[in-house]
PDB file of C-alpha atoms in Angstrom:
ATOM      1  CA  MET A   1     -31.690 -37.749  -7.163  1.00 72.00           C
ATOM      2  CA  ASN A   2     -32.878 -34.896  -4.778  1.00 83.00           C
ATOM      3  CA  THR A   3     -33.421 -31.065  -5.792  1.00 83.00           C
ATOM      4  CA  VAL A   4     -30.856 -30.404  -4.240  1.00 87.00           C
ATOM      5  CA  VAL A   5     -28.391 -32.404  -5.533  1.00 90.00           C
ATOM      6  CA  ILE A   6     -29.370 -31.759  -8.651  1.00 89.00           C
ATOM      7  CA  THR A   7     -28.892 -28.158  -7.296  1.00 90.00           C
ATOM      8  CA  TYR A   8     -25.187 -29.382  -6.778  1.00 92.00           C
ATOM      9  CA  LEU A   9     -24.687 -30.623 -10.445  1.00 93.00           C
ATOM     10  CA  ILE A  10     -25.653 -27.845 -12.052  1.00 93.00           C
ATOM     11  CA  TYR A  11     -23.873 -25.421  -9.781  1.00 93.00           C
ATOM     12  CA  LEU A  12     -20.624 -27.583  -9.923  1.00 95.00           C
ATOM     13  CA  LEU A  13     -21.020 -27.285 -13.596  1.00 95.00           C
ATOM     14  CA  ILE A  14     -21.577 -23.809 -14.309  1.00 94.00           C
ATOM     15  CA  SER A  15     -18.421 -23.376 -11.531  1.00 94.00           C
ATOM     16  CA  VAL A  16     -15.836 -25.045 -12.675  1.00 95.00           C
ATOM     17  CA  ALA A  17     -17.206 -23.689 -16.333  1.00 95.00           C
ATOM     18  CA  LEU A  18     -16.739 -20.855 -15.617  1.00 93.00           C
ATOM     19  CA  THR A  19     -13.817 -21.038 -13.877  1.00 93.00           C
ATOM     20  CA  ALA A  20     -12.505 -22.394 -16.867  1.00 95.00           C
ATOM     21  CA  TRP A  21     -13.159 -19.876 -19.565  1.00 94.00           C
ATOM     22  CA  VAL A  22     -11.782 -17.408 -17.245  1.00 91.00           C
ATOM     23  CA  GLY A  23      -8.222 -19.257 -16.388  1.00 92.00           C
ATOM     24  CA  ARG A  24      -7.587 -19.869 -20.030  1.00 93.00           C
ATOM     25  CA  THR A  25      -8.212 -16.245 -21.275  1.00 90.00           C
ATOM     26  CA  LEU A  26      -5.646 -15.607 -18.112  1.00 88.00           C
ATOM     27  CA  TYR A  27      -3.596 -17.686 -19.838  1.00 92.00           C
ATOM     28  CA  LYS A  28      -2.416 -17.352 -23.392  1.00 92.00           C
ATOM     29  CA  ASN A  29      -2.879 -13.753 -22.857  1.00 89.00           C
ATOM     30  CA  GLY A  30      -1.225 -13.575 -19.687  1.00 87.00           C
ATOM     31  CA  ALA A  31       1.628 -15.119 -22.286  1.00 90.00           C
ATOM     32  CA  LEU A  32       1.643 -11.871 -24.060  1.00 87.00           C
ATOM     33  CA  PHE A  33       3.073  -9.264 -21.631  1.00 83.00           C
ATOM     34  CA  LEU A  34       5.044 -12.142 -19.788  1.00 86.00           C
ATOM     35  CA  VAL A  35       7.000 -12.434 -22.564  1.00 88.00           C
ATOM     36  CA  ASP A  36       7.579  -9.062 -22.999  1.00 84.00           C
ATOM     37  CA  VAL A  37       8.505  -8.453 -19.206  1.00 83.00           C
ATOM     38  CA  PHE A  38      11.072 -11.522 -19.206  1.00 85.00           C
ATOM     39  CA  LYS A  39      12.263 -10.209 -22.149  1.00 84.00           C
ATOM     40  CA  GLY A  40      11.438 -11.988 -25.477  1.00 85.00           C
ATOM     41  CA  ASN A  41      12.484 -15.446 -23.372  1.00 89.00           C
ATOM     42  CA  LYS A  42       9.211 -17.667 -24.283  1.00 91.00           C
ATOM     43  CA  GLU A  43      10.260 -20.844 -22.615  1.00 93.00           C
ATOM     44  CA  LEU A  44      10.361 -18.647 -18.533  1.00 92.00           C
ATOM     45  CA  ALA A  45       7.403 -16.627 -19.697  1.00 91.00           C
ATOM     46  CA  GLY A  46       5.736 -20.228 -20.411  1.00 93.00           C
ATOM     47  CA  ALA A  47       6.865 -21.974 -17.155  1.00 94.00           C
ATOM     48  CA  VAL A  48       6.266 -18.410 -15.102  1.00 91.00           C
ATOM     49  CA  ASN A  49       2.838 -18.265 -16.812  1.00 91.00           C
ATOM     50  CA  HIS A  50       1.607 -22.417 -16.168  1.00 93.00           C
ATOM     51  CA  LEU A  51       3.355 -21.705 -12.282  1.00 92.00           C
ATOM     52  CA  LEU A  52       0.502 -18.063 -12.432  1.00 89.00           C
ATOM     53  CA  VAL A  53      -2.043 -20.237 -13.777  1.00 90.00           C
ATOM     54  CA  VAL A  54      -2.583 -23.306 -11.359  1.00 93.00           C
ATOM     55  CA  GLY A  55      -2.475 -21.092  -9.046  1.00 91.00           C
ATOM     56  CA  PHE A  56      -5.144 -19.380 -10.060  1.00 91.00           C
ATOM     57  CA  TYR A  57      -7.777 -22.541 -10.455  1.00 94.00           C
ATOM     58  CA  LEU A  58      -6.533 -24.346  -6.918  1.00 94.00           C
ATOM     59  CA  ILE A  59      -7.807 -21.093  -5.739  1.00 92.00           C
ATOM     60  CA  ASN A  60     -11.285 -20.449  -8.071  1.00 92.00           C
ATOM     61  CA  LEU A  61     -11.643 -24.155  -7.453  1.00 94.00           C
ATOM     62  CA  GLY A  62     -11.683 -23.963  -4.084  1.00 94.00           C
ATOM     63  CA  TYR A  63     -13.220 -22.145  -3.252  1.00 93.00           C
ATOM     64  CA  VAL A  64     -16.196 -23.068  -5.723  1.00 94.00           C
ATOM     65  CA  THR A  65     -16.653 -26.099  -3.743  1.00 94.00           C
ATOM     66  CA  LEU A  66     -16.027 -24.653  -0.293  1.00 93.00           C
ATOM     67  CA  THR A  67     -19.244 -23.037  -0.863  1.00 91.00           C
ATOM     68  CA  LEU A  68     -21.466 -25.844  -2.529  1.00 91.00           C
ATOM     69  CA  ARG A  69     -23.151 -27.271   0.491  1.00 88.00           C
ATOM     70  CA  ILE A  70     -26.232 -25.715   0.622  1.00 85.00           C
ATOM     71  CA  SER A  71     -27.195 -25.342   4.047  1.00 83.00           C
ATOM     72  CA  ASP A  72     -31.441 -24.771   3.456  1.00 82.00           C
ATOM     73  CA  ALA A  73     -32.422 -27.650   0.655  1.00 84.00           C
ATOM     74  CA  PRO A  74     -34.577 -26.234  -1.892  1.00 84.00           C
ATOM     75  CA  GLU A  75     -37.291 -27.722  -2.167  1.00 86.00           C
ATOM     76  CA  THR A  76     -38.963 -26.164  -5.302  1.00 88.00           C
ATOM     77  CA  ALA A  77     -37.301 -25.006  -8.595  1.00 88.00           C
ATOM     78  CA  GLN A  78     -37.242 -21.469  -8.016  1.00 90.00           C
ATOM     79  CA  ALA A  79     -35.860 -21.940  -4.131  1.00 89.00           C
ATOM     80  CA  ALA A  80     -33.487 -23.692  -6.666  1.00 89.00           C
ATOM     81  CA  ILE A  81     -32.697 -21.423  -8.639  1.00 91.00           C
ATOM     82  CA  GLU A  82     -32.268 -18.423  -6.124  1.00 92.00           C
ATOM     83  CA  SER A  83     -29.780 -21.047  -4.205  1.00 90.00           C
ATOM     84  CA  LEU A  84     -27.868 -21.931  -7.835  1.00 91.00           C
ATOM     85  CA  SER A  85     -28.092 -17.400  -7.804  1.00 93.00           C
ATOM     86  CA  LEU A  86     -26.360 -16.865  -5.402  1.00 92.00           C
ATOM     87  CA  LYS A  87     -23.145 -19.516  -4.615  1.00 91.00           C
ATOM     88  CA  VAL A  88     -22.980 -18.904  -8.305  1.00 93.00           C
ATOM     89  CA  GLY A  89     -22.938 -14.605  -8.343  1.00 94.00           C
ATOM     90  CA  ALA A  90     -20.621 -15.347  -5.030  1.00 92.00           C
ATOM     91  CA  VAL A  91     -18.673 -17.380  -6.781  1.00 91.00           C
ATOM     92  CA  LEU A  92     -18.206 -15.805 -10.011  1.00 93.00           C
ATOM     93  CA  ILE A  93     -17.588 -12.179  -7.986  1.00 94.00           C
ATOM     94  CA  VAL A  94     -14.755 -14.319  -6.277  1.00 90.00           C
ATOM     95  CA  LEU A  95     -13.583 -14.752 -10.522  1.00 88.00           C
ATOM     96  CA  GLY A  96     -13.466 -11.254 -10.868  1.00 91.00           C
ATOM     97  CA  ILE A  97     -11.585 -10.318  -7.999  1.00 91.00           C
ATOM     98  CA  LEU A  98      -8.679 -12.778  -8.785  1.00 86.00           C
ATOM     99  CA  HIS A  99      -8.501 -12.395 -12.614  1.00 85.00           C
ATOM    100  CA  LEU A 100      -8.149  -8.530 -12.372  1.00 90.00           C
ATOM    101  CA  GLY A 101      -5.567  -8.987  -9.315  1.00 87.00           C
ATOM    102  CA  ASN A 102      -3.917 -10.203 -11.975  1.00 84.00           C
ATOM    103  CA  VAL A 103      -4.014  -8.542 -14.871  1.00 85.00           C
ATOM    104  CA  PHE A 104      -2.799  -5.701 -11.362  1.00 89.00           C
ATOM    105  CA  VAL A 105      -0.200  -7.867 -10.853  1.00 84.00           C
ATOM    106  CA  PHE A 106       0.894  -9.409 -14.717  1.00 82.00           C
ATOM    107  CA  ASN A 107       0.731  -5.549 -15.419  1.00 85.00           C
ATOM    108  CA  ARG A 108       3.596  -4.585 -12.988  1.00 84.00           C
ATOM    109  CA  LEU A 109       5.480  -7.247 -13.370  1.00 81.00           C
ATOM    110  CA  ARG A 110       5.212  -5.491 -16.594  1.00 82.00           C
ATOM    111  CA  THR A 111       5.421  -2.528 -15.996  1.00 80.00           C
ATOM    112  CA  ARG A 112       8.763  -2.803 -13.810  1.00 77.00           C
ATOM    113  CA  ALA A 113      10.907  -4.211 -15.968  1.00 77.00           C
ATOM    114  CA  THR A 114      10.367  -1.877 -19.268  1.00 76.00           C
ATOM    115  CA  GLU A 115      10.925   1.605 -16.824  1.00 71.00           C
ATOM    116  CA  MET A 116      14.526   0.744 -16.659  1.00 69.00           C
ATOM    117  CA  ARG A 117      14.452  -0.027 -21.202  1.00 69.00           C
ATOM    118  CA  ARG A 118      13.443   3.129 -22.331  1.00 69.00           C
ATOM    119  CA  PRO A 119      16.310   5.720 -23.377  1.00 68.00           C
ATOM    120  CA  GLN A 120      16.943   7.530 -19.941  1.00 79.00           C
ATOM    121  CA  ARG A 121      17.792  11.396 -21.305  1.00 86.00           C
ATOM    122  CA  PRO A 122      16.537  13.530 -17.909  1.00 89.00           C
ATOM    123  CA  PRO A 123      13.412  15.300 -18.734  1.00 89.00           C
ATOM    124  CA  VAL A 124      14.809  18.902 -17.892  1.00 89.00           C
ATOM    125  CA  ALA A 125      17.500  20.821 -19.992  1.00 88.00           C
ATOM    126  CA  PRO A 126      20.396  21.974 -17.800  1.00 88.00           C
ATOM    127  CA  SER A 127      20.167  25.948 -16.207  1.00 84.00           C
ATOM    128  CA  GLY A 128      23.676  25.449 -16.834  1.00 84.00           C
ATOM    129  CA  GLN A 129      26.533  24.329 -17.089  1.00 84.00           C
ATOM    130  CA  TRP A 130      29.417  23.158 -14.786  1.00 83.00           C
ATOM    131  CA  ILE A 131      33.554  22.512 -16.633  1.00 78.00           C
ATOM    132  CA  PRO A 132      36.140  21.448 -14.132  1.00 73.00           C
ATOM    133  CA  GLY A 133      39.380  22.357 -14.994  1.00 63.00           C
ATOM    134  CA  ASP A 134      41.524  26.467 -14.150  1.00 46.00           C
ATOM    135  CA  ALA A 135      39.835  28.197 -16.447  1.00 38.00           C
ATOM    136  CA  GLY A 136      35.959  27.240 -14.655  1.00 40.00           C
ATOM    137  CA  SER A 137      33.961  27.990 -17.354  1.00 45.00           C
ATOM    138  CA  TYR A 138      30.336  28.429 -15.804  1.00 47.00           C
ATOM    139  CA  SER A 139      27.564  29.430 -17.756  1.00 49.00           C
ATOM    140  CA  GLN A 140      23.729  29.918 -16.696  1.00 52.00           C
ATOM    141  CA  ALA A 141      21.236  32.404 -16.959  1.00 50.00           C
ATOM    142  CA  PRO A 142      20.527  35.035 -15.225  1.00 48.00           C
ATOM    143  CA  MET A 143      18.054  34.009 -12.058  1.00 45.00           C
ATOM    144  CA  PRO A 144      14.955  35.230 -12.600  1.00 45.00           C
ATOM    145  CA  PRO A 145      14.428  37.794  -9.917  1.00 43.00           C
ATOM    146  CA  ALA A 146      12.515  35.676  -6.892  1.00 40.00           C
TER     147      ALA A 146
ATOM    148  CA  MET B   1      23.869   9.991 -15.903  1.00 84.00           C
ATOM    149  CA  GLU B   2      25.412   7.282 -12.587  1.00 88.00           C
ATOM    150  CA  SER B   3      24.849  10.168  -9.996  1.00 91.00           C
ATOM    151  CA  LEU B   4      24.457  13.243  -9.285  1.00 92.00           C
ATOM    152  CA  THR B   5      25.154  16.213  -5.988  1.00 93.00           C
ATOM    153  CA  VAL B   6      21.744  17.436  -4.257  1.00 93.00           C
ATOM    154  CA  LEU B   7      23.761  21.196  -2.624  1.00 93.00           C
ATOM    155  CA  TYR B   8      21.066  22.217  -0.523  1.00 90.00           C
ATOM    156  CA  ASP B   9      20.551  24.403   2.168  1.00 88.00           C
ATOM    157  CA  SER B  10      21.958  23.026   5.468  1.00 85.00           C
ATOM    158  CA  SER B  11      19.274  25.705   6.905  1.00 84.00           C
ATOM    159  CA  CYS B  12      16.594  25.211   5.975  1.00 83.00           C
ATOM    160  CA  SER B  13      15.092  22.522   8.271  1.00 85.00           C
ATOM    161  CA  LEU B  14      13.009  21.895   5.157  1.00 85.00           C
ATOM    162  CA  CYS B  15      15.284  20.545   2.739  1.00 86.00           C
ATOM    163  CA  GLN B  16      16.970  19.075   5.617  1.00 89.00           C
ATOM    164  CA  TRP B  17      14.246  16.531   5.253  1.00 90.00           C
ATOM    165  CA  ALA B  18      14.086  16.623   1.536  1.00 90.00           C
ATOM    166  CA  THR B  19      17.350  15.011   1.230  1.00 91.00           C
ATOM    167  CA  ARG B  20      17.275  12.911   4.171  1.00 93.00           C
ATOM    168  CA  TRP B  21      13.946  11.464   1.692  1.00 93.00           C
ATOM    169  CA  LEU B  22      15.474  11.009  -0.379  1.00 93.00           C
ATOM    170  CA  ASP B  23      18.496   9.053   0.935  1.00 93.00           C
ATOM    171  CA  SER B  24      16.049   7.230   2.355  1.00 94.00           C
ATOM    172  CA  ARG B  25      14.219   5.738  -0.687  1.00 92.00           C
ATOM    173  CA  GLN B  26      16.043   3.605  -3.985  1.00 91.00           C
ATOM    174  CA  GLN B  27      17.551   4.623  -6.171  1.00 91.00           C
ATOM    175  CA  LEU B  28      18.020   4.347 -10.430  1.00 89.00           C
ATOM    176  CA  VAL B  29      20.664   7.444 -10.211  1.00 90.00           C
ATOM    177  CA  THR B  30      23.267   7.691  -6.886  1.00 92.00           C
ATOM    178  CA  MET B  31      22.758  10.883  -5.472  1.00 93.00           C
ATOM    179  CA  TYR B  32      25.400  12.927  -3.097  1.00 94.00           C
ATOM    180  CA  PHE B  33      23.993  15.603  -0.354  1.00 94.00           C
ATOM    181  CA  VAL B  34      26.536  18.201  -0.356  1.00 93.00           C
ATOM    182  CA  PRO B  35      25.673  21.308   1.837  1.00 92.00           C
ATOM    183  CA  ALA B  36      25.575  24.421  -0.672  1.00 90.00           C
ATOM    184  CA  GLY B  37      28.472  26.702  -0.112  1.00 88.00           C
ATOM    185  CA  SER B  38      30.349  23.879   2.529  1.00 90.00           C
ATOM    186  CA  ALA B  39      33.409  23.573   1.487  1.00 91.00           C
ATOM    187  CA  GLU B  40      33.419  19.936   0.522  1.00 91.00           C
ATOM    188  CA  ALA B  41      30.753  21.247  -1.545  1.00 90.00           C
ATOM    189  CA  HIS B  42      33.605  24.791  -2.512  1.00 89.00           C
ATOM    190  CA  MET B  43      36.188  20.775  -2.973  1.00 89.00           C
ATOM    191  CA  LEU B  44      34.263  19.666  -5.088  1.00 89.00           C
ATOM    192  CA  PHE B  45      32.893  22.172  -7.532  1.00 87.00           C
ATOM    193  CA  PRO B  46      35.927  24.975  -7.584  1.00 84.00           C
ATOM    194  CA  ASN B  47      34.818  27.712 -10.082  1.00 81.00           C
ATOM    195  CA  LEU B  48      31.155  26.982  -9.271  1.00 84.00           C
ATOM    196  CA  ASP B  49      29.421  30.697  -8.188  1.00 84.00           C
ATOM    197  CA  HIS B  50      28.759  28.615  -3.869  1.00 85.00           C
ATOM    198  CA  THR B  51      26.993  32.182  -3.314  1.00 85.00           C
ATOM    199  CA  ARG B  52      24.740  31.122  -6.054  1.00 84.00           C
ATOM    200  CA  THR B  53      23.913  27.564  -5.069  1.00 85.00           C
ATOM    201  CA  LEU B  54      22.862  29.573  -1.954  1.00 85.00           C
ATOM    202  CA  GLU B  55      19.511  30.738  -3.213  1.00 82.00           C
ATOM    203  CA  ASP B  56      18.123  27.694  -4.721  1.00 83.00           C
ATOM    204  CA  ILE B  57      18.452  24.320  -4.501  1.00 87.00           C
ATOM    205  CA  THR B  58      20.867  23.569  -7.304  1.00 91.00           C
ATOM    206  CA  VAL B  59      21.967  19.731  -8.260  1.00 93.00           C
ATOM    207  CA  VAL B  60      25.043  18.380 -10.284  1.00 92.00           C
ATOM    208  CA  ALA B  61      25.075  15.567 -11.822  1.00 91.00           C
ATOM    209  CA  ASP B  62      28.689  13.436 -13.702  1.00 89.00           C
ATOM    210  CA  ASP B  63      28.356  14.977 -16.045  1.00 88.00           C
ATOM    211  CA  GLY B  64      28.726  18.967 -15.376  1.00 87.00           C
ATOM    212  CA  SER B  65      25.052  19.832 -15.984  1.00 90.00           C
ATOM    213  CA  ILE B  66      23.402  22.356 -13.722  1.00 91.00           C
ATOM    214  CA  TYR B  67      19.879  21.643 -12.428  1.00 92.00           C
ATOM    215  CA  GLU B  68      17.733  24.614 -10.383  1.00 90.00           C
ATOM    216  CA  GLY B  69      14.686  25.283  -8.415  1.00 87.00           C
ATOM    217  CA  GLU B  70      11.730  23.523 -10.132  1.00 89.00           C
ATOM    218  CA  ARG B  71      14.140  21.993 -12.745  1.00 91.00           C
ATOM    219  CA  ALA B  72      16.641  20.682  -9.785  1.00 92.00           C
ATOM    220  CA  TRP B  73      13.480  19.042  -7.808  1.00 92.00           C
ATOM    221  CA  VAL B  74      12.233  17.074 -11.298  1.00 93.00           C
ATOM    222  CA  MET B  75      16.132  15.695 -11.653  1.00 94.00           C
ATOM    223  CA  CYS B  76      15.668  14.510  -7.508  1.00 94.00           C
ATOM    224  CA  LEU B  77      12.910  12.850  -7.980  1.00 93.00           C
ATOM    225  CA  TRP B  78      13.452  11.115 -12.017  1.00 93.00           C
ATOM    226  CA  CYS B  79      16.377   9.308 -10.354  1.00 92.00           C
ATOM    227  CA  LEU B  80      14.733   7.652  -8.177  1.00 91.00           C
ATOM    228  CA  ARG B  81      13.249   3.975  -8.614  1.00 86.00           C
ATOM    229  CA  GLY B  82       9.078   4.795  -8.912  1.00 82.00           C
ATOM    230  CA  TYR B  83       9.327   8.276  -9.500  1.00 89.00           C
ATOM    231  CA  ARG B  84      10.829   8.874 -12.938  1.00 87.00           C
ATOM    232  CA  ARG B  85       7.503   8.443 -14.728  1.00 85.00           C
ATOM    233  CA  LEU B  86       5.902  11.653 -11.911  1.00 89.00           C
ATOM    234  CA  ALA B  87       9.402  13.498 -12.769  1.00 91.00           C
ATOM    235  CA  GLU B  88       9.119  13.075 -17.008  1.00 89.00           C
ATOM    236  CA  ARG B  89       5.189  13.699 -16.486  1.00 90.00           C
ATOM    237  CA  MET B  90       5.987  16.570 -14.162  1.00 90.00           C
ATOM    238  CA  ALA B  91       8.483  18.419 -16.914  1.00 90.00           C
ATOM    239  CA  THR B  92       5.750  18.580 -20.105  1.00 89.00           C
ATOM    240  CA  PRO B  93       4.349  21.832 -20.929  1.00 88.00           C
ATOM    241  CA  ALA B  94       1.443  20.989 -19.424  1.00 88.00           C
ATOM    242  CA  LEU B  95       3.069  20.737 -15.278  1.00 90.00           C
ATOM    243  CA  MET B  96       6.154  22.706 -15.465  1.00 89.00           C
ATOM    244  CA  PRO B  97       4.566  25.692 -15.301  1.00 89.00           C
ATOM    245  CA  SER B  98       2.354  24.033 -11.769  1.00 89.00           C
ATOM    246  CA  VAL B  99       5.601  22.495 -11.139  1.00 88.00           C
ATOM    247  CA  LYS B 100       7.810  25.699 -11.014  1.00 88.00           C
ATOM    248  CA  ARG B 101       4.761  28.122  -9.306  1.00 89.00           C
ATOM    249  CA  VAL B 102       4.876  25.475  -6.110  1.00 88.00           C
ATOM    250  CA  VAL B 103       8.402  25.124  -5.914  1.00 85.00           C
ATOM    251  CA  ALA B 104       9.158  28.910  -6.389  1.00 84.00           C
ATOM    252  CA  THR B 105       6.096  30.220  -3.432  1.00 86.00           C
ATOM    253  CA  VAL B 106       8.298  26.994  -0.718  1.00 82.00           C
ATOM    254  CA  SER B 107      11.352  28.453  -1.568  1.00 79.00           C
ATOM    255  CA  ARG B 108      10.385  32.285  -0.245  1.00 78.00           C
ATOM    256  CA  TYR B 109       7.857  30.315   3.194  1.00 76.00           C
ATOM    257  CA  ARG B 110      10.569  27.853   3.517  1.00 71.00           C
ATOM    258  CA  PRO B 111      12.227  28.406   7.020  1.00 67.00           C
ATOM    259  CA  HIS B 112      15.867  29.358   6.612  1.00 60.00           C
ATOM    260  CA  GLU B 113      16.737  31.190   9.413  1.00 55.00           C
ATOM    261  CA  ASP B 114      20.106  32.273   9.334  1.00 53.00           C
ATOM    262  CA  ALA B 115      20.050  33.872   5.834  1.00 50.00           C
ATOM    263  CA  CYS B 116      17.018  35.236   7.438  1.00 48.00           C
ATOM    264  CA  MET B 117      20.132  36.885  10.289  1.00 47.00           C
ATOM    265  CA  GLU B 118      21.728  37.588   7.493  1.00 50.00           C
ATOM    266  CA  ASP B 119      19.399  39.452   5.209  1.00 48.00           C
ATOM    267  CA  ARG B 120      19.777  36.784   1.800  1.00 48.00           C
ATOM    268  CA  CYS B 121      16.841  35.279   2.299  1.00 47.00           C
ATOM    269  CA  GLY B 122      14.741  37.547   0.237  1.00 46.00           C
ATOM    270  CA  ILE B 123      11.864  38.683   1.940  1.00 44.00           C
TER     271      ILE B 123
END
């Protein structure tokens, strides 16, 4: 058990714990967004949430394991901590980007889904009214001078 | 509101471009584009003041409500998917005066060849 292996183990411990924590946050809070997007259909929302979170875990754990290897074996505790900080820092940033990306996607889904649900009245009052018919009633305020 | 008709100045290249652009977007309310003052416009809206529709862009909704000038522009945006929220924001008291100014300026300086020939453009 040399310093490298210990560093690797600490790295994995921290990274996996962080990934799990962020994943759970996403799962719990994303559920609320999705229930709204799918108009109260809790089963469908739960299914989509689960699928998205699985994707999240796959990408993140994949990144964590891919970047595990340290090229220069640290000889001292200080060097080990420095290597760790670089690796864990990179993992955190990737986690952050994916997490915010997910939140952005959830929000877009929800905005699109609820866009048409609000009562749809024209935002401006008409300038006049045209009434079809031979009477030809047509009232419109006179145009202001150009 | 299921549909509306946009009566635009067909001699104005800016209007033509704008109507082509509107037509190319995804619409929440079906938009029909008819040149103002044309035979088709007369047929669709008999008794409408067609001379007036030539002065500024006019939109007639399927419920008969007429929107002119900057209101017409707001309605055009309101019909497009993805632009409805923008249109609603533009219609607020905070933004509407600016919208009105921009539309009035564009309307005064837009290129409309025959209108100038017939001394209708008011410039």
